[in-house]
Structures are given as C-alpha cells and as structure tokens.
mmCIF file of C-alpha atoms in Angstrom:
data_model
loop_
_atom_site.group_PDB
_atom_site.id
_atom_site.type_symbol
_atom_site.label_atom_id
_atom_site.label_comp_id
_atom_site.label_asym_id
_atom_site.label_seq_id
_atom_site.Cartn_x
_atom_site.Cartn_y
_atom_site.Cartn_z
ATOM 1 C CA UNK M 1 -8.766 6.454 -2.774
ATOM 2 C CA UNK M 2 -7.276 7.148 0.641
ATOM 3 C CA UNK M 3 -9.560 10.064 0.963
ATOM 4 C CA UNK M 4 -12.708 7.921 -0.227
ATOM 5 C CA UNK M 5 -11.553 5.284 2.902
ATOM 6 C CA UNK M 6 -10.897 7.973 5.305
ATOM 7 C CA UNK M 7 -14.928 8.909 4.349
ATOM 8 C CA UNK M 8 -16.021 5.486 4.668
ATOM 9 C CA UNK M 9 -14.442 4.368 7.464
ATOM 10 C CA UNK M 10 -15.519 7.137 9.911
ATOM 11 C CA UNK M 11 -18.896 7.325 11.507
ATOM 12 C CA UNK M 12 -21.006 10.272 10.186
ATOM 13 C CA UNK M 13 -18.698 11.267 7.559
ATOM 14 C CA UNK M 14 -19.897 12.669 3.827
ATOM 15 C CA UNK M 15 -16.806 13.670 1.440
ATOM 16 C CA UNK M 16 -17.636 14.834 -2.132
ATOM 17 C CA UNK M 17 -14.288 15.096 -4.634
ATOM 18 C CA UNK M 18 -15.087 16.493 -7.585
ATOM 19 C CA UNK M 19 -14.239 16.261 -11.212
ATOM 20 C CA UNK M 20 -12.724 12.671 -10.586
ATOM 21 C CA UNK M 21 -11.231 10.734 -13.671
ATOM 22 C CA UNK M 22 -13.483 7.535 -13.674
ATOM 23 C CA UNK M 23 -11.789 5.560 -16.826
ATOM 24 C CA UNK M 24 -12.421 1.269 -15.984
ATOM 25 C CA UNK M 25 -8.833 1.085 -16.031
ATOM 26 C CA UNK M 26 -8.085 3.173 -12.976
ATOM 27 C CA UNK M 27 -11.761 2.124 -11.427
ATOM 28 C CA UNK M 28 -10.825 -0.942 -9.546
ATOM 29 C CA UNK M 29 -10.950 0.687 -6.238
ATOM 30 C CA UNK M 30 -14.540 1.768 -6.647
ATOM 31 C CA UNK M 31 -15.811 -1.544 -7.991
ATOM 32 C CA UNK M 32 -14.057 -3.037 -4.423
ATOM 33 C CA UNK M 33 -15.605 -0.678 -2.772
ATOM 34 C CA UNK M 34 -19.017 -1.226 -4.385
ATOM 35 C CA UNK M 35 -18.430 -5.487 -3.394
ATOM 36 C CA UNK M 36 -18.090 -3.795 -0.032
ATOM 37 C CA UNK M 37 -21.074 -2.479 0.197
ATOM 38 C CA UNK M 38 -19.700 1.111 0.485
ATOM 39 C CA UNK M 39 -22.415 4.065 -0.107
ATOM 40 C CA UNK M 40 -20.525 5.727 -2.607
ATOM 41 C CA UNK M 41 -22.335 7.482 -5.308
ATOM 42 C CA UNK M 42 -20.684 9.383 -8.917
ATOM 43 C CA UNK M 43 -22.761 12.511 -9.739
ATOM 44 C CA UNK M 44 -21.973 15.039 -12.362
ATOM 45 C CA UNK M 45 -21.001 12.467 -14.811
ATOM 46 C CA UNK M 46 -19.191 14.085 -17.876
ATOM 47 C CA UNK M 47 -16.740 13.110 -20.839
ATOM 48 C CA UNK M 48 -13.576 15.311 -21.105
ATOM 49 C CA UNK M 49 -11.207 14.591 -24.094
ATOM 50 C CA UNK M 50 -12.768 11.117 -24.418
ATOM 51 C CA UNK M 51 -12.488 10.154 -21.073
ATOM 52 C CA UNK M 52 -14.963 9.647 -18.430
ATOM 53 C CA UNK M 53 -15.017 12.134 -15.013
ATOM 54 C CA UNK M 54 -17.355 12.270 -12.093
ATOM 55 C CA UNK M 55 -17.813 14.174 -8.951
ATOM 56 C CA UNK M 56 -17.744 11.149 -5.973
ATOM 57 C CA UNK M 57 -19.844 11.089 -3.138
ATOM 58 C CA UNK M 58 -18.564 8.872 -0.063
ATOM 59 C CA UNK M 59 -19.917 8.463 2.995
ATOM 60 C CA UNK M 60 -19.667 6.382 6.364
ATOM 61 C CA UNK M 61 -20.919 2.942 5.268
ATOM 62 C CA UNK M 62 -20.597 -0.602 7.451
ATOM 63 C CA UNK M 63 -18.683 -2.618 4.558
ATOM 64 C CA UNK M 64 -18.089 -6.232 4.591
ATOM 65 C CA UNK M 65 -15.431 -8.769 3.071
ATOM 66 C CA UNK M 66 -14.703 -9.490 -0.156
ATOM 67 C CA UNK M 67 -12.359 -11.708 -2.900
ATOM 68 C CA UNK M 68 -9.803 -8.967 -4.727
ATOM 69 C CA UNK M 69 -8.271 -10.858 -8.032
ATOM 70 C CA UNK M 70 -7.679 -11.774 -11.079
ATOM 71 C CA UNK M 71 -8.345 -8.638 -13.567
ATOM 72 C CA UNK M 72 -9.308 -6.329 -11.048
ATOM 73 C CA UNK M 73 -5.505 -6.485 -9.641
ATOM 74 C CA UNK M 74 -3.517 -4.054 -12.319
ATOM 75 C CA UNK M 75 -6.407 -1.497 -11.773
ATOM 76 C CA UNK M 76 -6.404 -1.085 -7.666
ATOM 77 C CA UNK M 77 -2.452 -2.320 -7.156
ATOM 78 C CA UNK M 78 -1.335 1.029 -5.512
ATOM 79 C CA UNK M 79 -4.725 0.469 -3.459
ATOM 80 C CA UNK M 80 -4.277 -2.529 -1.986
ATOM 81 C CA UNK M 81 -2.767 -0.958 1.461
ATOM 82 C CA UNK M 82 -5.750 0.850 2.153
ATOM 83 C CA UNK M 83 -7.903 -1.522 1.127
ATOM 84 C CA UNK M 84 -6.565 -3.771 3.313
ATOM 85 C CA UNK M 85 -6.877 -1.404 6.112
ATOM 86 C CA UNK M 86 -10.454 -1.289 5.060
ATOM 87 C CA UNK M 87 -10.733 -4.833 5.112
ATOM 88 C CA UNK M 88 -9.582 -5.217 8.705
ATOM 89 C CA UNK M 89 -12.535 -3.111 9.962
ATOM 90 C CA UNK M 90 -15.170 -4.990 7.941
ATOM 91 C CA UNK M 91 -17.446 -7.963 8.699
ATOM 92 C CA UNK M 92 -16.251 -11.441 7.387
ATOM 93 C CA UNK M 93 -13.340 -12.169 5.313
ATOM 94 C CA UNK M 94 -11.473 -10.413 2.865
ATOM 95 C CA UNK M 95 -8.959 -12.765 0.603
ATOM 96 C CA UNK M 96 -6.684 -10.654 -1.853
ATOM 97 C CA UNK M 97 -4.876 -12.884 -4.281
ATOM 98 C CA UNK M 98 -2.937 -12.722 -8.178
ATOM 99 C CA UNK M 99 -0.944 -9.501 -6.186
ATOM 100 C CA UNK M 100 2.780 -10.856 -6.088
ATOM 101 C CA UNK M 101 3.642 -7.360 -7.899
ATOM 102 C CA UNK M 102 3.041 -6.032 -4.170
ATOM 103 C CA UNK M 103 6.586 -7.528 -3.557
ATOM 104 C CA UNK M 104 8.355 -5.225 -5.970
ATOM 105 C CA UNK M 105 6.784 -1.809 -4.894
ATOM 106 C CA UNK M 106 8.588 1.079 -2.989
ATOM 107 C CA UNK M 107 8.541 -2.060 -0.655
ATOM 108 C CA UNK M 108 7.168 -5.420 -0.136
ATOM 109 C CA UNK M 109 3.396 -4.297 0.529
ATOM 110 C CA UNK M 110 2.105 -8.027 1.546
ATOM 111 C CA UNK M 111 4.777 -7.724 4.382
ATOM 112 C CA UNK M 112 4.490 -3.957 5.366
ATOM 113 C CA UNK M 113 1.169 -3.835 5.024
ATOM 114 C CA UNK M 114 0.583 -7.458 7.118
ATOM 115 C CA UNK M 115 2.963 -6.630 9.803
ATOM 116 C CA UNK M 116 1.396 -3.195 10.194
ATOM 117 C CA UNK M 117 -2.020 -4.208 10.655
ATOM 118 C CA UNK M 118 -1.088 -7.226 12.957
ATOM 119 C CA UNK M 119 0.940 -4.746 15.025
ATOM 120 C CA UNK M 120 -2.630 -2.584 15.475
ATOM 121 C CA UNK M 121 -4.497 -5.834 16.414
ATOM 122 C CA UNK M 122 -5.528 -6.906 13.020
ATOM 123 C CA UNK M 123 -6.047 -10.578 12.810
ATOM 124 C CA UNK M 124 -4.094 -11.030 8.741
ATOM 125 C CA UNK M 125 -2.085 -13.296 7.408
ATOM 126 C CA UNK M 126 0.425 -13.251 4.846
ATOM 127 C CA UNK M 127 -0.013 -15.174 1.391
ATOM 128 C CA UNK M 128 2.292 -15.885 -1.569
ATOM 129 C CA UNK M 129 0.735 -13.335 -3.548
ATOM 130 C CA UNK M 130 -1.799 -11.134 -1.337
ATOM 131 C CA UNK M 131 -3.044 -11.686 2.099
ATOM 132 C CA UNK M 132 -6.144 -12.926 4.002
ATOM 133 C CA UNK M 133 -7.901 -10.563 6.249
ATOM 134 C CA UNK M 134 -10.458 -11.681 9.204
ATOM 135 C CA UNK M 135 -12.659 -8.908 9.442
ATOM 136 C CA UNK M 136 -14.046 -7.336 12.772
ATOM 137 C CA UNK M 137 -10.956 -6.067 14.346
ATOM 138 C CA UNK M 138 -10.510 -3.677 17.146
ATOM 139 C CA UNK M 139 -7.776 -1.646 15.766
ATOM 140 C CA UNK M 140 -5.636 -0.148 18.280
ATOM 141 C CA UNK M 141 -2.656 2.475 18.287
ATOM 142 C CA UNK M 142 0.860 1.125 17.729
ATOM 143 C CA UNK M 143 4.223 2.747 15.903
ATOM 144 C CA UNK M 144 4.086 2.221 12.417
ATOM 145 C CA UNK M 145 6.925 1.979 10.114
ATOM 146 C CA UNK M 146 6.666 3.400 6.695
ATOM 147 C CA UNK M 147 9.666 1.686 5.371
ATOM 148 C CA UNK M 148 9.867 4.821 2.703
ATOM 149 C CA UNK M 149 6.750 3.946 1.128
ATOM 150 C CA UNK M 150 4.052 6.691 1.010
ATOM 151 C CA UNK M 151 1.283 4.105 -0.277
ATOM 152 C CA UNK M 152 1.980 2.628 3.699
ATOM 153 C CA UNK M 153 2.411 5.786 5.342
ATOM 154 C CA UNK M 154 -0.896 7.066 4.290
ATOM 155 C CA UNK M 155 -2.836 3.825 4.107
ATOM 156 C CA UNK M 156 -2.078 3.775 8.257
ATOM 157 C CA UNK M 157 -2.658 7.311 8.690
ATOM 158 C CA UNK M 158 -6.429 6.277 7.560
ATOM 159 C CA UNK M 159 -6.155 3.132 9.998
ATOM 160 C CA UNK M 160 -5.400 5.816 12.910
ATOM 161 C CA UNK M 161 -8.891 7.113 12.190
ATOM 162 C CA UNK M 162 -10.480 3.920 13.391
ATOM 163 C CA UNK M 163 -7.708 3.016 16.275
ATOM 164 C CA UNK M 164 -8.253 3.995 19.572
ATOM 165 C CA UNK M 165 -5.185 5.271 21.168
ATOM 166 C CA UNK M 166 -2.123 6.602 19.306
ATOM 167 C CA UNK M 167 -0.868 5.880 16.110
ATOM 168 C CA UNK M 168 3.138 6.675 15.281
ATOM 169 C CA UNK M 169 4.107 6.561 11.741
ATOM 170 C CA UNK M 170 7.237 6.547 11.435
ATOM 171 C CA UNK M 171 10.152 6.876 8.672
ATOM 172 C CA UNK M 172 9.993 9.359 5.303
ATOM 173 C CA UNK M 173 8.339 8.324 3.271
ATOM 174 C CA UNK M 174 8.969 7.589 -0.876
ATOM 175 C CA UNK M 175 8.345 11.208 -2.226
ATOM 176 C CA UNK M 176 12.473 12.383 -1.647
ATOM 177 C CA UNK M 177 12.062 15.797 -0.314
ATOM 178 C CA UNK M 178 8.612 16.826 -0.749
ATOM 179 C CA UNK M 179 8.548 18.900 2.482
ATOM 180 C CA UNK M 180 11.839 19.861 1.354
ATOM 181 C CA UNK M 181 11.003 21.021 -1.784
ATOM 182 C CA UNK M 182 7.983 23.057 -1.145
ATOM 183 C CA UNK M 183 10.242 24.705 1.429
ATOM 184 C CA UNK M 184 12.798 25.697 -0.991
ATOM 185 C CA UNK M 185 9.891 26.653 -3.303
ATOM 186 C CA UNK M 186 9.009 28.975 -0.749
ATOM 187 C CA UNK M 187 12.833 29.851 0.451
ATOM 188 C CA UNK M 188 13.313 31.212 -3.172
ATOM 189 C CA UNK M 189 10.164 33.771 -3.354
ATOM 190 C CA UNK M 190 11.520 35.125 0.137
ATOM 191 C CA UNK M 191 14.666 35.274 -1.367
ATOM 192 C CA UNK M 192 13.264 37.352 -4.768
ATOM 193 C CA UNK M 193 11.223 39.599 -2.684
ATOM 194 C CA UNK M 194 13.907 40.091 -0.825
ATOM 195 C CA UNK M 195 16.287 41.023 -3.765
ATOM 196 C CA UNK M 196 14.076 43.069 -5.160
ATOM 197 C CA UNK M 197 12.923 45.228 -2.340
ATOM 198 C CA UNK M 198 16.309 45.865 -0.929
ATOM 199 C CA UNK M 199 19.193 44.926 -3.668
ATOM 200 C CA UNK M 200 21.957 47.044 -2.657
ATOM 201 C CA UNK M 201 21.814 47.138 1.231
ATOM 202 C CA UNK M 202 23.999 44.633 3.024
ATOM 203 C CA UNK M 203 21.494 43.530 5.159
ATOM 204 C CA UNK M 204 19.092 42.218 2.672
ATOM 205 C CA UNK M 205 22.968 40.428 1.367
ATOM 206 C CA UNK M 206 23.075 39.308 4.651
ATOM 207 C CA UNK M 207 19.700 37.350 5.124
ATOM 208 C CA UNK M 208 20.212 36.264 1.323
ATOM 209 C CA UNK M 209 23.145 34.481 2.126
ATOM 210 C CA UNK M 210 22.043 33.107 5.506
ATOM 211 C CA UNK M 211 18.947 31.672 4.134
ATOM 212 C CA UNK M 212 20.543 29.853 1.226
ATOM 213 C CA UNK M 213 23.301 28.380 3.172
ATOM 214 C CA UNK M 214 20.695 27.645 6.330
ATOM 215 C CA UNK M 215 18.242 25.637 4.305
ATOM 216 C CA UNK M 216 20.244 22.838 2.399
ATOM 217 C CA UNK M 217 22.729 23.046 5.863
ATOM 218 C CA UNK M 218 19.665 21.802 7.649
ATOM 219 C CA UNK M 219 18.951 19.170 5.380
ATOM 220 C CA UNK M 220 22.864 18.091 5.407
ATOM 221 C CA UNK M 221 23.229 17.751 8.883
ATOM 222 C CA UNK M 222 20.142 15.725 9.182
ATOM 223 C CA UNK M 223 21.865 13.161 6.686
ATOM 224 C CA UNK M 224 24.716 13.033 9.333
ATOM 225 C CA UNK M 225 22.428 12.374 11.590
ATOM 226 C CA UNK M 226 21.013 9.333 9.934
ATOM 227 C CA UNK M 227 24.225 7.875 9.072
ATOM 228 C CA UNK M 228 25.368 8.055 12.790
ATOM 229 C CA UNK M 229 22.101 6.300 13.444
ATOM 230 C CA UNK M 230 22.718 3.728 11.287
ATOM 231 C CA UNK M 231 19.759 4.866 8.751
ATOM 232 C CA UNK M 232 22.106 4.993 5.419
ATOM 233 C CA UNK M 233 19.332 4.622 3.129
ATOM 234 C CA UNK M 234 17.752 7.670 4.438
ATOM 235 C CA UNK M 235 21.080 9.367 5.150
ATOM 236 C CA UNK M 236 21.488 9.635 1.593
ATOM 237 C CA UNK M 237 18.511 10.704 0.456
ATOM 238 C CA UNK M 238 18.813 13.432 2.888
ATOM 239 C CA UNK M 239 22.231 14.151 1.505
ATOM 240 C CA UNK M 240 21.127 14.536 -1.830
ATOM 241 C CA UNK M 241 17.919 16.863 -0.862
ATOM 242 C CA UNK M 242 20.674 19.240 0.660
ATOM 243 C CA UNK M 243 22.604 19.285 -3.103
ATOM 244 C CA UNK M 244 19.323 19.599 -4.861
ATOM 245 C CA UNK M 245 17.838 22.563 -2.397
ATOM 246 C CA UNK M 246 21.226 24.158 -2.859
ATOM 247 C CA UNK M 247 21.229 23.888 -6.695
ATOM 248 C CA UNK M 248 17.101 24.823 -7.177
ATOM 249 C CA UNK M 249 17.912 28.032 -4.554
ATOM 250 C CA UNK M 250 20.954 29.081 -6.800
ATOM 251 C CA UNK M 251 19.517 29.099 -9.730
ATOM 252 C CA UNK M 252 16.570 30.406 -8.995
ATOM 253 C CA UNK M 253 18.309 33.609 -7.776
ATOM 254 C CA UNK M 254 20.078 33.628 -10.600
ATOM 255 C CA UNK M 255 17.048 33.563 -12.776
ATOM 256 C CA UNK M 256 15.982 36.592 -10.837
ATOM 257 C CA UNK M 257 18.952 38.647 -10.913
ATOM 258 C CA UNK M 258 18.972 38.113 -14.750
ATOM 259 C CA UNK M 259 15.418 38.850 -15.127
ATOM 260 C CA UNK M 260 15.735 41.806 -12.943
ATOM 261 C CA UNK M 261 18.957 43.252 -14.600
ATOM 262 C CA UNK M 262 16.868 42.803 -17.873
ATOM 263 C CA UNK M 263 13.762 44.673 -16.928
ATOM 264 C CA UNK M 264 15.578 47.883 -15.127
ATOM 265 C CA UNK M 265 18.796 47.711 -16.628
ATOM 266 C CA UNK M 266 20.393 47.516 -13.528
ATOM 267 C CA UNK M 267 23.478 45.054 -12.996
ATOM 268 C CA UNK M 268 23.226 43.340 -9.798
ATOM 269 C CA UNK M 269 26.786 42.568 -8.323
#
C-alpha cells in the first residue's frame, strides 16, 4: 500500500508490484483508491491455492476525496495512515469514520496520524472514531514523531515525497530490532567464515570475540543512553535487543562449531 501511494502521489511516477495477493478481504485499500480516482490497474490476474493474485500497476494520478466506512474499515485498518496522507493532497474532502480500533494500534493512529499531518500544514481534524481531512494542502517539512509505530513512520516517509523542505522522522519504530537483527544476521556469517577459515589462530579468536561482545555492547549502551534521556520505553527495548543479539550470536556459533566438528572431525576448543 505505502508503495502504491508513494506511486500515486508523485508526478510522473509508474510502479508495477507483481504477484500481489488480491483476496476482497485484504482489498480495501484498492477499492479507496479506485473512489479516488487513482489510475491503478491489476494485470496478470491468476488463482494460486484458491486465492486470487495480480501484478499492480500504479501510477501518478490527481485523486480526490472520499467517505472511508462502514465494511470497508476491517479490510484497509493498517492503511488508514497513508491514506490519510493521501487524503491531505487530494481535492475536496475526505471523512474516515467506524475506525475507533485506530485507538488501540501500536498507538493511537487518529492522534498520531492528525497531529502529524497538521504539523506539515495539513488542514485535519480529529473525530471520535476517524478524522476529517480538507483536501488541497501544501504539505511542508516538519519533525515527525513515530511514537514506535512503523504504520506512522512510513505513512510520513510517503508524505515527505510531496513536502517541500525537510521531513525528520523521528523515534524507532514498532519492529524491535529489525536493523538490529539483520545486523546480527550478518555478524554471525562473518563470524562462521571467520571460524572456518582460520580456527586455530588467535587472531581469528581475537576478532571472534571482539565482534560478539562489540555488537550487543553497542546496542546496551544505547539503552543507557535512552534511560538517561528519559526515553524508558525505548531504553528497554534497546536493552533487550542487546540480550537477544547476544543469545542469536552465541548460538549460532555454537551451531557452527558443532556442525563443523561433525563434518571434519575436528574438536574446536
């Protein structure tokens, strides 16, 4: 979806995503976007195990306002930030109502997602259970605060396609150490190659050890950090990213070690 907005709301854009699950209950974004007006075309319509895929085509399109509610609501909830964003850069009026479950997300989306696009020059206002959007607005840069919520970190990183100026998101988001883990991912296979190249010269011991205490110590001190700041919520997730890089690098080299005293029968000490 955010990719699809990202297409539509920049001027001579064309995106095609392929192989796209298209099933009615997860369509709700599309149909909005169809109310919109949005040139967006499926192509390469198939059925896979029952359900229904298609390649999408998006491209730049001048959308106007619509109503978002009622049954359409559980099929576009996670969409609503980003449509919203879309909203704000259409003609007319956009009313989204029967969304009070936006209140219980990562966090409360009708106020994140309000308070960010007034803060970018969005003329919105807050409702119950959605929001109304005026249409038409000159989005400018501002800092944006993701409040741990990826749905809002992304949905303004599409908004900072249309802002002039510069946009600064701020805050992790709710994904607990994805950067984290894909660098321990990678910390690992350094450390395997690493074992296996050179297992019984200090110096390959050396980095080994360096690496696995370096990586989780980074992440550690960074919780400090927070909690010295005042950020405890973020402190401790930080905290715990350091105890779950440590664990995922130890037994990951132990995995190795075991697999590699298996296949040359050498014990590793």
């Amino acid at each position: 979806a955010y990719f699809i907005a990202a297409a539509l709301l920049t001027p001579g854009s064309e995106l095609l995503i392929k192989n796209v699950g298209t099933n009615f209950t997860r369509a709700g974004f599309l149909k909005v976007c169809e109310a919109m007006g949005a040139d967006i075309t499926l192509v390469n319509k198939t059925i896979e195990g029952g359900e229904p895929r298609a390649d999408i085509l998006a491209r730049s399109s001048a959308l106007k306002g619509t109503v978002i509610e009622g049954e359409l609501i559980p099929t576009l909830i996670d969409e609503i930030p980003i449509l919203a964003v879309m909203a704000a850069l259409t003609e007319g009026t956009t009313v989204i109502r029967d969304a009070a479950e936006l209140k219980v997300k990562e966090t409360n989306r009708i106020d994140t997602v309000t308070a960010g696009l007034a803060a970018m020059g969005a003329n919105v206002t807050p409702t119950e259970d959605g929001m109304i959007i005026e249409g038409g607005s000159h989005l400018t840069g501002a800092r944006i605060q993701s409040h741990l919520d990826h749905r809002i970190a992304m949905a303004f990183a599409v908004a900072g396609l249309a802002a002039s100026g510069y946009l600064l998101l701020c805050g992790r988001y709710s994904l607990p150490g994805g950067f984290q883990k894909i660098t321990t991912a990678s910390l690992i296979t350094l450390v395997c190659i690493l074992q296996c190249q050179a297992l019984h010269t200090s110096a390959s011991h050396a980095i080994i050890g360096t690496l696995m205490i370096l990586t989780p110590g980074i992440a550690f001190t960074m919780g400090i950090r927070d909690f010295v700041q005042g950020d405890y919520l973020s402190g401790t997730i930080r905290m715990i990213d350091a105890l779950l890089i440590a664990a995922s690098i130890a037994i990951g080299t132990g995995l190795v070690l075991s697999l590699y005293s298996l296949l040359t029968g050498v014990v590793v000490a």
